Amino acid sequence: MRVIYTTASPLGGSGLAEVAGYAAAGLWQAGCLGQVITTRNRLSSIPPERVREVRFQPTRLFSALPARYYYPMKRAWVDRVAARYVSRHSCQVVHGWTHEALRTLRTAKRCRAVAVLERNYAHPRHSREVLEAEYAAAGIRWPGPSWPGLSRYDHWAREVTVVLAEFDEADLIVVPAEFTRATMVDRGVPPEKIRVLPRGVDAERLQPGPRDARPFRALFVGQVCFRKGIRYLLDAW
């Protein structure tokens, strides 16, 4: 089986970059990896010829725009590059990430490959409802409408256009938790399309340190934002 894996995150690093790195490395070890299309490769475990780095990024011309527009532009460019690659190289499976794979998934289906989409958080409408309530509870104004001419790249607009179209195009949707799956099914995504694949942990690398007499301390590692629920963690602490 030959898999083309595409992600706008780097391979290796932190957050989704680490998730993508482990996934691509696992495909290589299993003998299934055809090609990875990514913005940067930080791994030495995958032969360079199996990784295509999307170094040319015309969207950098717009890097001064708010992240709400700029990052979707980057993802859309990677999607365009990946779709072109899939159209020219045979494979049995194409794996892409939410927000950045609509063209690629459509191309995969035209090429009779299985189109797999990975969605790392809840259904877009569920996320929007929760976040709007959080903003309101904190007395913070929800981000305003799209700037003129940029709505097609607006993250919030793409959540209910591009992402929902990706759900329709995908043969399988991979999610990290039963909670995520429930939000998808509740909003009409066919349950037979969804596979729950929980995040793993490298137990050899991450182990508790020695106990001593110091005070107990806890550490949060992640983006400080409403979506992460950080204010509830602070209240609990």
Short mmCIF file of C-alpha atoms in Angstrom, two decimals:
data_model
loop_
_atom_site.label_atom_id
_atom_site.label_comp_id
_atom_site.label_asym_id
_atom_site.label_seq_id
_atom_site.Cartn_x
_atom_site.Cartn_y
_atom_site.Cartn_z
CA MET A 1 0.00 0.00 0.00
CA ARG A 2 1.30 3.44 -0.96
CA VAL A 3 0.23 6.45 1.16
CA ILE A 4 0.70 10.13 0.34
CA TYR A 5 0.68 12.12 3.58
CA THR A 6 0.24 15.88 3.44
CA THR A 7 0.41 18.48 6.20
CA ALA A 8 1.00 22.22 6.38
CA SER A 9 2.77 21.65 9.72
CA PRO A 10 6.46 20.74 9.81
CA LEU A 11 7.44 17.12 10.41
CA GLY A 12 8.75 16.99 13.96
CA GLY A 13 8.64 19.72 16.58
CA SER A 14 5.85 20.54 18.97
CA GLY A 15 2.08 20.21 18.85
CA LEU A 16 0.66 18.99 15.55
CA ALA A 17 4.14 18.96 14.06
CA GLU A 18 5.08 16.18 16.47
CA VAL A 19 1.85 14.28 15.75
CA ALA A 20 2.51 14.51 12.01
CA GLY A 21 6.14 13.49 12.51
CA TYR A 22 5.23 10.31 14.39
CA ALA A 23 2.55 9.47 11.82
CA ALA A 24 4.89 9.86 8.85
CA ALA A 25 7.66 7.95 10.60
CA GLY A 26 5.21 5.16 11.41
CA LEU A 27 4.14 4.93 7.78
CA TRP A 28 7.78 4.69 6.73
CA GLN A 29 8.53 1.95 9.27
CA ALA A 30 5.48 0.01 8.08
CA GLY A 31 6.67 0.24 4.46
CA CYS A 32 3.59 2.23 3.39
CA LEU A 33 4.95 5.73 2.89
CA GLY A 34 4.95 6.93 -0.69
CA GLN A 35 5.58 10.63 -0.08
CA VAL A 36 5.17 13.31 2.58
CA ILE A 37 4.29 16.83 1.49
CA THR A 38 5.09 19.31 4.25
CA THR A 39 6.43 22.80 4.85
CA ARG A 40 9.59 21.60 6.60
CA ASN A 41 11.21 18.33 7.66
CA ARG A 42 12.96 18.16 11.03
CA LEU A 43 13.21 14.36 11.08
CA SER A 44 16.21 12.24 10.12
CA SER A 45 14.28 8.96 10.34
CA ILE A 46 12.66 9.39 6.90
CA PRO A 47 14.80 9.38 3.73
CA PRO A 48 14.94 12.87 2.18
CA GLU A 49 13.65 11.58 -1.16
CA ARG A 50 10.40 10.60 0.58
CA VAL A 51 9.74 14.18 1.74
CA ARG A 52 8.77 17.08 -0.46
CA GLU A 53 9.16 20.39 1.35
CA VAL A 54 6.96 23.24 0.13
CA ARG A 55 9.61 25.91 0.42
CA PHE A 56 8.19 28.32 -2.15
CA GLN A 57 5.38 30.13 -0.36
CA PRO A 58 3.94 33.09 -2.29
CA THR A 59 1.62 33.71 0.65
CA ARG A 60 4.59 35.15 2.57
CA LEU A 61 3.83 38.38 0.77
CA PHE A 62 0.80 38.60 3.07
CA SER A 63 2.52 37.66 6.33
CA ALA A 64 1.61 41.04 7.86
CA LEU A 65 -2.07 40.09 7.81
CA PRO A 66 -3.70 38.84 11.04
CA ALA A 67 -3.20 35.12 11.67
CA ARG A 68 -6.89 34.58 11.00
CA TYR A 69 -6.14 35.19 7.28
CA TYR A 70 -2.45 34.47 6.84
CA TYR A 71 -2.33 30.89 8.15
CA PRO A 72 -5.32 29.76 6.07
CA MET A 73 -3.52 31.20 3.04
CA LYS A 74 -0.48 29.04 3.81
CA ARG A 75 -2.65 25.97 4.25
CA ALA A 76 -4.50 26.62 0.99
CA TRP A 77 -1.18 26.81 -0.88
CA VAL A 78 0.01 23.48 0.56
CA ASP A 79 -3.34 21.98 -0.43
CA ARG A 80 -2.82 23.20 -3.99
CA VAL A 81 0.71 21.73 -4.16
CA ALA A 82 -0.42 18.41 -2.65
CA ALA A 83 -3.36 18.08 -5.03
CA ARG A 84 -1.04 18.58 -8.00
CA TYR A 85 1.32 15.91 -6.66
CA VAL A 86 -1.49 13.41 -6.08
CA SER A 87 -2.77 13.95 -9.62
CA ARG A 88 0.63 12.91 -11.02
CA HIS A 89 1.62 10.02 -8.74
CA SER A 90 -0.25 6.81 -8.06
CA CYS A 91 -1.21 5.81 -4.53
CA GLN A 92 -3.88 3.89 -2.68
CA VAL A 93 -4.43 6.30 0.25
CA VAL A 94 -4.17 10.07 0.64
CA HIS A 95 -4.08 11.49 4.17
CA GLY A 96 -4.65 15.21 4.75
CA TRP A 97 -5.45 17.52 7.65
CA THR A 98 -8.55 19.63 8.26
CA HIS A 99 -8.55 23.15 6.76
CA GLU A 100 -5.83 22.26 4.23
CA ALA A 101 -6.96 19.27 2.16
CA LEU A 102 -10.13 20.00 0.18
CA ARG A 103 -8.44 20.08 -3.24
CA THR A 104 -6.27 17.12 -2.28
CA LEU A 105 -9.19 14.96 -1.16
CA ARG A 106 -11.13 15.71 -4.33
CA THR A 107 -8.10 14.83 -6.44
CA ALA A 108 -7.59 11.60 -4.48
CA LYS A 109 -11.14 10.50 -5.20
CA ARG A 110 -10.77 11.26 -8.90
CA CYS A 111 -7.64 9.06 -8.83
CA ARG A 112 -9.58 6.31 -7.02
CA ALA A 113 -7.50 6.57 -3.84
CA VAL A 114 -9.01 6.40 -0.34
CA ALA A 115 -9.35 9.96 0.96
CA VAL A 116 -8.56 10.26 4.68
CA LEU A 117 -9.05 13.50 6.63
CA GLU A 118 -7.69 14.14 10.12
CA ARG A 119 -9.70 16.53 12.31
CA ASN A 120 -7.95 17.31 15.58
CA TYR A 121 -10.79 19.03 17.42
CA ALA A 122 -14.57 19.20 17.61
CA HIS A 123 -17.08 19.77 14.83
CA PRO A 124 -16.84 23.39 13.58
CA ARG A 125 -20.35 24.31 14.68
CA HIS A 126 -19.80 22.86 18.15
CA SER A 127 -16.51 24.74 18.51
CA ARG A 128 -18.13 27.99 17.40
CA GLU A 129 -21.02 27.63 19.87
CA VAL A 130 -18.68 26.91 22.79
CA LEU A 131 -16.26 29.71 21.94
CA GLU A 132 -18.98 32.31 21.44
CA ALA A 133 -20.37 31.43 24.87
CA GLU A 134 -16.89 31.69 26.42
CA TYR A 135 -16.26 35.10 24.86
CA ALA A 136 -19.65 36.33 26.07
CA ALA A 137 -19.08 35.03 29.61
CA ALA A 138 -15.73 36.83 29.76
CA GLY A 139 -17.19 40.06 28.35
CA ILE A 140 -14.93 39.98 25.28
CA ARG A 141 -16.24 40.86 21.83
CA TRP A 142 -16.28 38.03 19.32
CA PRO A 143 -14.00 38.67 16.30
CA GLY A 144 -15.78 40.84 13.77
CA PRO A 145 -16.76 39.99 10.18
CA SER A 146 -14.18 39.26 7.52
CA TRP A 147 -12.24 42.09 5.95
CA PRO A 148 -13.54 42.92 2.44
CA GLY A 149 -12.11 40.57 -0.17
CA LEU A 150 -10.58 38.16 2.34
CA SER A 151 -13.58 36.10 3.45
CA ARG A 152 -12.40 33.05 1.46
CA TYR A 153 -9.28 32.97 3.65
CA ASP A 154 -10.95 33.85 6.95
CA HIS A 155 -10.47 31.01 9.44
CA TRP A 156 -14.00 31.35 10.82
CA ALA A 157 -15.56 31.38 7.37
CA ARG A 158 -13.52 28.36 6.29
CA GLU A 159 -14.65 26.43 9.36
CA VAL A 160 -18.21 26.32 8.03
CA THR A 161 -17.38 26.13 4.31
CA VAL A 162 -14.08 24.40 3.49
CA VAL A 163 -14.05 22.09 6.53
CA LEU A 164 -17.64 20.92 6.05
CA ALA A 165 -16.89 20.27 2.39
CA GLU A 166 -13.84 18.23 3.46
CA PHE A 167 -16.12 16.11 5.67
CA ASP A 168 -18.30 15.38 2.65
CA GLU A 169 -15.37 14.49 0.41
CA ALA A 170 -13.49 12.27 2.89
CA ASP A 171 -13.97 8.51 2.85
CA LEU A 172 -12.68 8.35 6.43
CA ILE A 173 -12.30 11.02 9.12
CA VAL A 174 -9.77 10.42 11.90
CA VAL A 175 -10.44 12.12 15.27
CA PRO A 176 -8.48 11.95 18.55
CA ALA A 177 -11.28 11.28 21.06
CA GLU A 178 -14.79 9.92 21.56
CA PHE A 179 -15.86 13.45 22.52
CA THR A 180 -14.79 14.71 19.11
CA ARG A 181 -16.59 11.86 17.42
CA ALA A 182 -19.80 12.65 19.35
CA THR A 183 -19.78 16.30 18.24
CA MET A 184 -19.39 15.15 14.64
CA VAL A 185 -22.20 12.58 14.77
CA ASP A 186 -24.52 15.02 16.59
CA ARG A 187 -24.13 17.42 13.67
CA GLY A 188 -24.81 14.96 10.90
CA VAL A 189 -21.48 13.41 9.95
CA PRO A 190 -22.12 9.71 9.16
CA PRO A 191 -20.73 7.66 12.07
CA GLU A 192 -19.40 4.96 9.73
CA LYS A 193 -16.98 7.55 8.31
CA ILE A 194 -15.33 8.31 11.65
CA ARG A 195 -12.40 6.51 13.30
CA VAL A 196 -11.16 7.40 16.79
CA LEU A 197 -7.36 7.31 17.05
CA PRO A 198 -6.27 8.61 20.48
CA ARG A 199 -3.02 10.52 20.82
CA GLY A 200 -0.16 8.31 21.97
CA VAL A 201 2.73 8.93 24.33
CA ASP A 202 6.36 7.85 24.20
CA ALA A 203 6.54 6.17 27.61
CA GLU A 204 10.29 5.64 27.38
CA ARG A 205 10.95 9.30 26.73
CA LEU A 206 8.38 10.82 29.10
CA GLN A 207 8.58 9.45 32.65
CA PRO A 208 8.08 10.98 36.11
CA GLY A 209 11.21 12.40 37.69
CA PRO A 210 12.42 11.44 41.18
CA ARG A 211 10.24 12.54 44.08
CA ASP A 212 11.70 14.92 46.61
CA ALA A 213 10.58 17.33 49.31
CA ARG A 214 9.86 20.23 47.00
CA PRO A 215 6.29 21.58 46.78
CA PHE A 216 4.06 19.87 44.24
CA ARG A 217 3.95 21.91 41.03
CA ALA A 218 1.92 21.57 37.86
CA LEU A 219 2.75 22.81 34.37
CA PHE A 220 0.46 23.77 31.48
CA VAL A 221 2.07 23.57 28.04
CA GLY A 222 -0.02 24.99 25.21
CA GLN A 223 -1.54 28.09 23.72
CA VAL A 224 -3.17 30.34 26.30
CA CYS A 225 -6.59 30.86 24.75
CA PHE A 226 -10.28 30.24 25.37
CA ARG A 227 -10.33 27.08 23.23
CA LYS A 228 -7.81 25.41 25.56
CA GLY A 229 -9.96 26.13 28.63
CA ILE A 230 -7.06 27.76 30.42
CA ARG A 231 -9.26 29.96 32.63
CA TYR A 232 -10.88 26.88 34.17
CA LEU A 233 -7.47 25.39 34.84
CA LEU A 234 -6.37 28.59 36.56
CA ASP A 235 -9.55 28.60 38.66
CA ALA A 236 -8.91 24.98 39.68
CA TRP A 237 -5.29 25.66 40.61
#
